[in-house]
XYZ file of C-alpha atoms in Angstrom:
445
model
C 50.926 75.162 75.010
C 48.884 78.469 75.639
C 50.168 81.372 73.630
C 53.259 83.125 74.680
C 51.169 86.714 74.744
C 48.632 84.552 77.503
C 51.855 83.278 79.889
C 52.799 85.212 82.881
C 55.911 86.209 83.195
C 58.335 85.878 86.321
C 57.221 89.332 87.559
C 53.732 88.410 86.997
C 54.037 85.093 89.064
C 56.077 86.575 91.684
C 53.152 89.684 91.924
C 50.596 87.047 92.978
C 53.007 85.938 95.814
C 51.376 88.239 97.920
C 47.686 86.357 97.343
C 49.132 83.351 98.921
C 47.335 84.033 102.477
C 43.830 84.267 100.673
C 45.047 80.898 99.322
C 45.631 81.576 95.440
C 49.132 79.962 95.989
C 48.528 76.324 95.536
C 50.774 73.650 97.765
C 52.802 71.458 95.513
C 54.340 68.355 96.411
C 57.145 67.558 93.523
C 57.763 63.660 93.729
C 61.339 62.616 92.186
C 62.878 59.268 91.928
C 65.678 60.642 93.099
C 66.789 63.719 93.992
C 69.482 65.595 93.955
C 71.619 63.738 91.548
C 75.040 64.676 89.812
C 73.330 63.904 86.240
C 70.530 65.897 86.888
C 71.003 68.975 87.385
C 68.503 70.391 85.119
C 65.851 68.906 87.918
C 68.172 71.331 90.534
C 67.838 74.078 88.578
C 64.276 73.834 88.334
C 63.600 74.185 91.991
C 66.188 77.022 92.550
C 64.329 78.470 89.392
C 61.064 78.014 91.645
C 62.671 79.394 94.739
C 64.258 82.568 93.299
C 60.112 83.307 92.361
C 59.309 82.838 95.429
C 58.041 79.455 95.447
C 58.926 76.344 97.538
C 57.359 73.119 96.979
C 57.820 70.092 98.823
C 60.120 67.928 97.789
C 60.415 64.290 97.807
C 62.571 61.480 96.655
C 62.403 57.652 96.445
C 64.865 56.053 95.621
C 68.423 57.709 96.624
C 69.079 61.755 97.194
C 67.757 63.139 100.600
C 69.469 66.386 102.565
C 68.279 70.320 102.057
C 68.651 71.525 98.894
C 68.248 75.416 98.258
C 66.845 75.271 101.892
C 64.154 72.882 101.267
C 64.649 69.532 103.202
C 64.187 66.390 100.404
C 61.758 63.845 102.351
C 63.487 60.070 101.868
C 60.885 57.160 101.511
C 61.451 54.002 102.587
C 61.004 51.121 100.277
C 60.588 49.143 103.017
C 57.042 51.189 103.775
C 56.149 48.768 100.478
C 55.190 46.521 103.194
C 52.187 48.153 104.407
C 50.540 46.873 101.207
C 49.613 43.820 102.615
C 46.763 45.296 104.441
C 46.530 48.612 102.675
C 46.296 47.397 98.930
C 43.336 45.059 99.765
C 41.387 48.302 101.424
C 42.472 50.409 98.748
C 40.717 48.195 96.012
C 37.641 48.424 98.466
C 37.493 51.635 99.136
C 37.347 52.570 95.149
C 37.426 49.233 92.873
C 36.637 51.005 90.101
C 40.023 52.809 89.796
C 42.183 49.762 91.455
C 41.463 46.610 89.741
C 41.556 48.017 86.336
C 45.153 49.048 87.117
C 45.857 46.329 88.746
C 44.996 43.921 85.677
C 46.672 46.389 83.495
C 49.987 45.623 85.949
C 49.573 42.480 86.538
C 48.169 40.828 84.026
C 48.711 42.503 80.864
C 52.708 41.896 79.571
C 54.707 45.098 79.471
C 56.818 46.367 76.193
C 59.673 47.063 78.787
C 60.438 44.870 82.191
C 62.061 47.954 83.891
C 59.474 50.678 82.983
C 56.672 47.863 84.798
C 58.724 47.386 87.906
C 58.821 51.309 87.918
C 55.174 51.781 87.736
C 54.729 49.131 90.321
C 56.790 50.804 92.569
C 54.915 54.042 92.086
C 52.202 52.856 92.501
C 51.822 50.737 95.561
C 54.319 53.771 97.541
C 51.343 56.203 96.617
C 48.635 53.761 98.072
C 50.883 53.918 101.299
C 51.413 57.389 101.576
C 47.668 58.982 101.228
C 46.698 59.250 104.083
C 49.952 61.701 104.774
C 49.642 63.419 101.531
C 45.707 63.859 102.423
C 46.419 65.231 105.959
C 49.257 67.502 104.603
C 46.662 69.509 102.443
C 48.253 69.244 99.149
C 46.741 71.028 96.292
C 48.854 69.842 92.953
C 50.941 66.787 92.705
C 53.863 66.547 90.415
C 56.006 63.968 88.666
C 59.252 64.720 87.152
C 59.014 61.690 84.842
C 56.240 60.116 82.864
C 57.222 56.793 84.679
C 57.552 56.040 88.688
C 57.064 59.870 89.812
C 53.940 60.315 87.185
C 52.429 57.038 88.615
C 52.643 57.786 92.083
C 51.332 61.402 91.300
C 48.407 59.438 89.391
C 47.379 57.347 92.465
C 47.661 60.137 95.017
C 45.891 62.275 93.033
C 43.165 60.117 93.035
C 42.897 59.332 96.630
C 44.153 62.745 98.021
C 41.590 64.765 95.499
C 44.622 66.867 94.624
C 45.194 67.626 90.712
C 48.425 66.636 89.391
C 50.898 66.577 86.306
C 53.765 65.264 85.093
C 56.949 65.606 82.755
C 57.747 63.519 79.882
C 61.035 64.485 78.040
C 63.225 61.178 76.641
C 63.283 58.227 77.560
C 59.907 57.764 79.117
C 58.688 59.459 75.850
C 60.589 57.325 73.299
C 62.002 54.052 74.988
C 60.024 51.089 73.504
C 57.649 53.682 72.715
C 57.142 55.653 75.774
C 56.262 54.970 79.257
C 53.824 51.986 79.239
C 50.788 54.010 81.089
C 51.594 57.335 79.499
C 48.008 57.905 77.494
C 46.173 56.591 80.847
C 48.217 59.419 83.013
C 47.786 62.392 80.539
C 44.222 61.526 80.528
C 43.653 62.207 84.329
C 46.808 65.381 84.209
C 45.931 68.754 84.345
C 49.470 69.035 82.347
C 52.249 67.390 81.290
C 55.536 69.484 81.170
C 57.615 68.779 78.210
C 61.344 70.130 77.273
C 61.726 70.189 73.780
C 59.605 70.644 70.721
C 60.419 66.786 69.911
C 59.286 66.318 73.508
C 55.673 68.331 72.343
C 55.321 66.662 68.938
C 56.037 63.152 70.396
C 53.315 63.776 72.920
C 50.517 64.911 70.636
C 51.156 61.501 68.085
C 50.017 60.048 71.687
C 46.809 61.854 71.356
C 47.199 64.447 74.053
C 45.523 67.702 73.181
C 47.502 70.629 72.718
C 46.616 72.967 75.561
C 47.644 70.291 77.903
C 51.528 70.913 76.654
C 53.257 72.711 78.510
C 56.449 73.345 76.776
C 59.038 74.832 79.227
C 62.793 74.783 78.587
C 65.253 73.498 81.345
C 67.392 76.274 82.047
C 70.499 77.903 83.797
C 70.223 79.740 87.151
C 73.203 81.382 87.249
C 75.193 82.929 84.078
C 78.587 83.273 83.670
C 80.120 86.981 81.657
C 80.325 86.441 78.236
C 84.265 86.956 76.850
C 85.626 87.152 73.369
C 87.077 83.565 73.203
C 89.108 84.560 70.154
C 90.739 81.912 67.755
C 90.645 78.094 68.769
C 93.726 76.526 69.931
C 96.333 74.141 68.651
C 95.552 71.577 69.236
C 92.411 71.879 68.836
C 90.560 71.450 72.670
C 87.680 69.773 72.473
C 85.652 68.374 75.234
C 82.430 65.989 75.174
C 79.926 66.014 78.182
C 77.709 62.877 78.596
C 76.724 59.808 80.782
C 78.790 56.388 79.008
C 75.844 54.806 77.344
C 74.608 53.719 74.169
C 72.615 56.796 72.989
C 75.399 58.807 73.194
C 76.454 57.577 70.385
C 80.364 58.054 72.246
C 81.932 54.921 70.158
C 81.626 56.128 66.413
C 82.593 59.402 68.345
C 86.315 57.719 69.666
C 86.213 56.480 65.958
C 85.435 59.920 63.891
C 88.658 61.551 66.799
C 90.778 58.670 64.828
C 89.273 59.923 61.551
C 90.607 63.150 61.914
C 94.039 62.216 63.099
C 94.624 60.625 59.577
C 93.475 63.904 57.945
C 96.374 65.606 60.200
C 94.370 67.544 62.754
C 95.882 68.028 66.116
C 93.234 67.026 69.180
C 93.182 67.552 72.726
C 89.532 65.328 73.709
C 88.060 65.139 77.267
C 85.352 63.031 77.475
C 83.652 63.772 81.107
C 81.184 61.522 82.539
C 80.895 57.779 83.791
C 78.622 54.931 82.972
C 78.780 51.038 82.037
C 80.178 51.563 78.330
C 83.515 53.229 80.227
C 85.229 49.311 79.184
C 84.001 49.053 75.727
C 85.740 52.962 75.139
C 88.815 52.171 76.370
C 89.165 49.418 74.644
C 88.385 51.120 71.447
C 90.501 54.161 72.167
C 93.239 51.672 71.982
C 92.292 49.722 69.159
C 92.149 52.573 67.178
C 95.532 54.299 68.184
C 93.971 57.802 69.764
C 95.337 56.975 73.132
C 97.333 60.135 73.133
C 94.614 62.282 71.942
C 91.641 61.395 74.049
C 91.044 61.094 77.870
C 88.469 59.536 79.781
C 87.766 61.836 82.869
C 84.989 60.516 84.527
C 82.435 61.995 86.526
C 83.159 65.498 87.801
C 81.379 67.940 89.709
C 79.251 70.639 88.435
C 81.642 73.602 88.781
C 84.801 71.620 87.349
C 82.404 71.349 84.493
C 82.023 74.655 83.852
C 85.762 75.381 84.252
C 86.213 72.750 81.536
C 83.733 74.431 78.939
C 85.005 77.368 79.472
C 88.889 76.005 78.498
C 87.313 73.806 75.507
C 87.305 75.182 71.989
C 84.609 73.111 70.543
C 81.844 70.344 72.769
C 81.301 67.582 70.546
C 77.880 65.821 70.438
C 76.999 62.643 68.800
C 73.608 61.578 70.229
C 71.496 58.709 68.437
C 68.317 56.797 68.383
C 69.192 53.278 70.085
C 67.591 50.082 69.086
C 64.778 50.341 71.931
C 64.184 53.907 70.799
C 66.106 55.668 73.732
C 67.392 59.046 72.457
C 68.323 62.683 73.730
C 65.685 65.400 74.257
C 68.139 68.608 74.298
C 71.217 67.832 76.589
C 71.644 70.262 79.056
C 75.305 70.451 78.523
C 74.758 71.798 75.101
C 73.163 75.277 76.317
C 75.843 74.967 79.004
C 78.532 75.137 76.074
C 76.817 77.652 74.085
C 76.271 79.804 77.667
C 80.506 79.395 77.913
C 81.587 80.263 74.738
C 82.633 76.702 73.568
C 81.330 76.121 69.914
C 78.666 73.034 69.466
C 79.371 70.793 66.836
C 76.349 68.087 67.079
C 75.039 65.364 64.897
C 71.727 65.970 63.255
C 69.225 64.931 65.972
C 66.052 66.970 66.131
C 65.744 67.563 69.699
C 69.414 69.571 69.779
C 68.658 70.892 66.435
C 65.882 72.946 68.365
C 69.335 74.592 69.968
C 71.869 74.601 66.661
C 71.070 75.686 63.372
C 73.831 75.001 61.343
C 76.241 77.510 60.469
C 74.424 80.798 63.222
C 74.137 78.977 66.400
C 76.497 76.123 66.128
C 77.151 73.886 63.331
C 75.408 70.105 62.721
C 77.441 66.892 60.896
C 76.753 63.643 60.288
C 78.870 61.222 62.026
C 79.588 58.590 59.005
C 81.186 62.126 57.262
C 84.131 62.866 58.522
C 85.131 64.758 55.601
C 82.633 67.197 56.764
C 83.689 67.318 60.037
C 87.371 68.115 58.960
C 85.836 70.756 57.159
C 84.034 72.502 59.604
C 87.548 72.153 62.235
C 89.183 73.498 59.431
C 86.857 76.790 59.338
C 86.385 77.437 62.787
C 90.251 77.419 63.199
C 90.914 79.963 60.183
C 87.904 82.186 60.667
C 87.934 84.254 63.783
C 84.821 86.218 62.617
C 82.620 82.725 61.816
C 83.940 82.187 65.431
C 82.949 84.879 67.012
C 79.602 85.324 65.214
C 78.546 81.821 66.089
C 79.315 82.559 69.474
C 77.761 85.532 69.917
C 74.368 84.144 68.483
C 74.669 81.074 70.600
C 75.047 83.239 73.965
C 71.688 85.116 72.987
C 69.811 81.941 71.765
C 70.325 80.946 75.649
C 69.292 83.802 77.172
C 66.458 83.871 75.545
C 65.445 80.094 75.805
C 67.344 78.818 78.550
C 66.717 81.032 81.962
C 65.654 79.020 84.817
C 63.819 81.095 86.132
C 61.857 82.475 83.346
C 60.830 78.917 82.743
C 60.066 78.342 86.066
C 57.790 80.763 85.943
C 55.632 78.865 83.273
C 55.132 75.643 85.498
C 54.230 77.676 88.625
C 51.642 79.635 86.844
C 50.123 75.471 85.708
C 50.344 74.915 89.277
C 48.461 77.770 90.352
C 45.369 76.698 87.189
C 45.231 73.187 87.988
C 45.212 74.070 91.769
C 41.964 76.128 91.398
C 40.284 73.485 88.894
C 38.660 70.556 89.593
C 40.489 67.350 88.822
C 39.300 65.889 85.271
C 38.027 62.263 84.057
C 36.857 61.111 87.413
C 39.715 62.566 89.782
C 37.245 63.024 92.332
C 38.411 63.825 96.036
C 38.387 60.605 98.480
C 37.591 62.541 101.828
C 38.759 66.196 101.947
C 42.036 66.885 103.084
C 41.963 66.984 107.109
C 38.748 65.566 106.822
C 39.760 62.385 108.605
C 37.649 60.214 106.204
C 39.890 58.251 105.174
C 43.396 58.472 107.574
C 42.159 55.381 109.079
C 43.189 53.686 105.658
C 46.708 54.480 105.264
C 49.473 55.559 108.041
């Protein structure tokens, strides 16, 4: 990542709005898988992040999503448009066999470390080879994938046949899931960039061998802030409220265990635990088994601003995140600047891509989940002492303002757009037939 002195600012990037007509604003096409979704709204706030600047790319999702969002209509793609392979793949590989069939053995010969990440790349793929000739004709200048997986492929493959440059984000599971996304070090070869969330994210990413200044690290964020109030003491019982999708690297069973831990050691606990996903069985069951039926509700899924309202009621949000056996883990969940933005104090388990967020003991305070003598410690102090309270607080609200601002992050991936618009695409990128050139628009659509 450049220097902080060398990156615009918002004001900057919004000043060059008005070079857009002499054509210094690049036209970005930002490919999700799916878009919007309920558990991502980090990916939402990026694009109203882009828009308040000033900025609208075009958006497009495959695989669920669709409608306007922040005014910008989401293009749907058929999956069914697949079909057009048929007779498109076979010109494709003669049109430029020196870029198709080593991909293709790589996809379809070579076995995969993870079934799911290879269907995912296949996908992206063969939808990019069938939507060229549309992405050629519509004149884009930068490409760019949410993900390292399906989005960065099919940003890869346009890129190549469109003669746009493109980039790509890489944050947690398609960084650390049986190692990564399968075609990550192929991908950050051709990117101008690859946007990353977390300094875990950035470290992760140069072990892969990618250099440096091809990092960009830019924070998720929050678009819209609520005031900052004096929460005062904690309550009895003690509210506390966990925020995550019902899955393994959650770590939410030992969680429903350490709850029981603390009701033997007397504490009094109020626990919401919001969000759905296929381990919702296996948590009941254990809430029952071990007797915290009274203390701990399952909510489910809830909207965004219900969300909010219950941060803002919760004394404490609870995170247990861990490394699963396929090497799926967190990056920084958003939820956890969303507490520290509400007042709620974070008490998280010691993983490094939160501890970017929480230093023990200023911003929050970190435990290990197989000590819940420690963890009845640290209840016990933050319901005594008002003024560790209030000083954690305060020192959270200021670590997100100055980390977690949509829009000041925003800023840092529309100033990449704008360099890798005006540079020539690297390691043989080379442009297929200009766009509107009509080379090529006899091959695809």
């Amino acid at each position: 990542m450049p220097p902080s002195s060398e990156t615009p600012g918002p004001e900057a990037v919004v000043a060059r709005s008005g070079e857009a007509d002499r054509g210094a604003r690049p036209k970005v096409a930002y490919l999700f898988t799916r878009f919007p979704w309920p558990t991502e709204t980090f990916l939402q706030r990026e694009i109203e992040g882009l828009v308040a600047l000033g900025f609208r790319p075009d958006l497009y999702s495959f695989h669920g999503g669709g409608g306007v969002f922040c005014g910008l209509p989401v293009r749907r793609v058929s999956k069914w448009r697949l079909l057009q392979l048929l007779w498109l793949g076979p010109v494709a590989a003669l049109r430029d066999p020196d870029f198709v069939l080593p991909l293709a053995r790589r996809l379809f010969v070579e076995w995969p470390r993870d079934w799911m990440n290879h269907w995912e790349n296949l996908y992206g793929g063969g939808i990019a080879v069938v939507l060229a000739g549309a992405f050629r004709r519509a004149g884009y200048t930068h490409l760019h994938g949410v993900w390292a997986s399906f989005p960065a492929m099919a940003a890869w493959v346009l890129a190549r046949f469109t003669g746009a440059s493109f980039s790509f984000g890489a944050h947690a599971y398609d960084l650390f899931e049986y190692g990564g996304d399968w075609l990550l070090r192929e991908k950050a070869a051709g990117a101008a960039f690859i946007h990353t969330s977390t300094c875990a994210g950035e470290r992760r990413l140069r072990a892969l061998g990618v250099p440096k200044e091809k990092i960009q690290l830019a924070r998720r964020g929050l678009a819209r802030w609520h005031e900052a109030v004096d929460r005062g003491a904690v309550g009895d019982p003690l509210r506390i409220i966990c925020v995550a999708r019902l899955v393994p690297k959650k770590g939410l069973v030992r969680q429903v265990r350490l709850y029981a831990a603390l009701k033997r050691r007397g504490f009094r606990l109020s626990v919401k635990i919001v969000g759905d996903g296929p381990l919702r069985p296996e948590l009941e069951r254990e809430i029952r088994t071990v007797g915290v039926e009274r203390e701990v509700r399952l909510l489910g899924a809830l909207p965004q601003p219900a969300v909010w309202a219950e941060l803002a009621r919760a004394d404490v949000l609870v995170h247990t995140g861990e490394v699963t056996r396929s090497g799926d883990r967190d990056g920084l969940p958003n939820v956890v600047p969303e507490a520290m933005a509400a007042g709620a104090l974070v008490i998280t388990t010691p993983a490094e891509g939160v501890c970017e967020a929480i230093a023990d003991g200023e911003t929050g305070f970190v435990r290990r989940i197989d000590d819940p003598d420690a963890w009845a410690e640290c209840l016990t102090a933050i319901t005594h002492d008002r003024a560790l309270c209030r000083r954690v607080r305060r020192a959270a609200r200021a670590w997100v303002e100055a980390n977690f601002d949509a829009r000041k992050n925003a800023a840092l991936l529309l100033e990449r757009f704008r360099q890798a618009a005006a540079t020539p695409p690297a390691n043989g990128f080379e442009a297929m037939g200009q766009p509107g050139s009509g080379e090529n628009d006899d091959v695809v659509l």
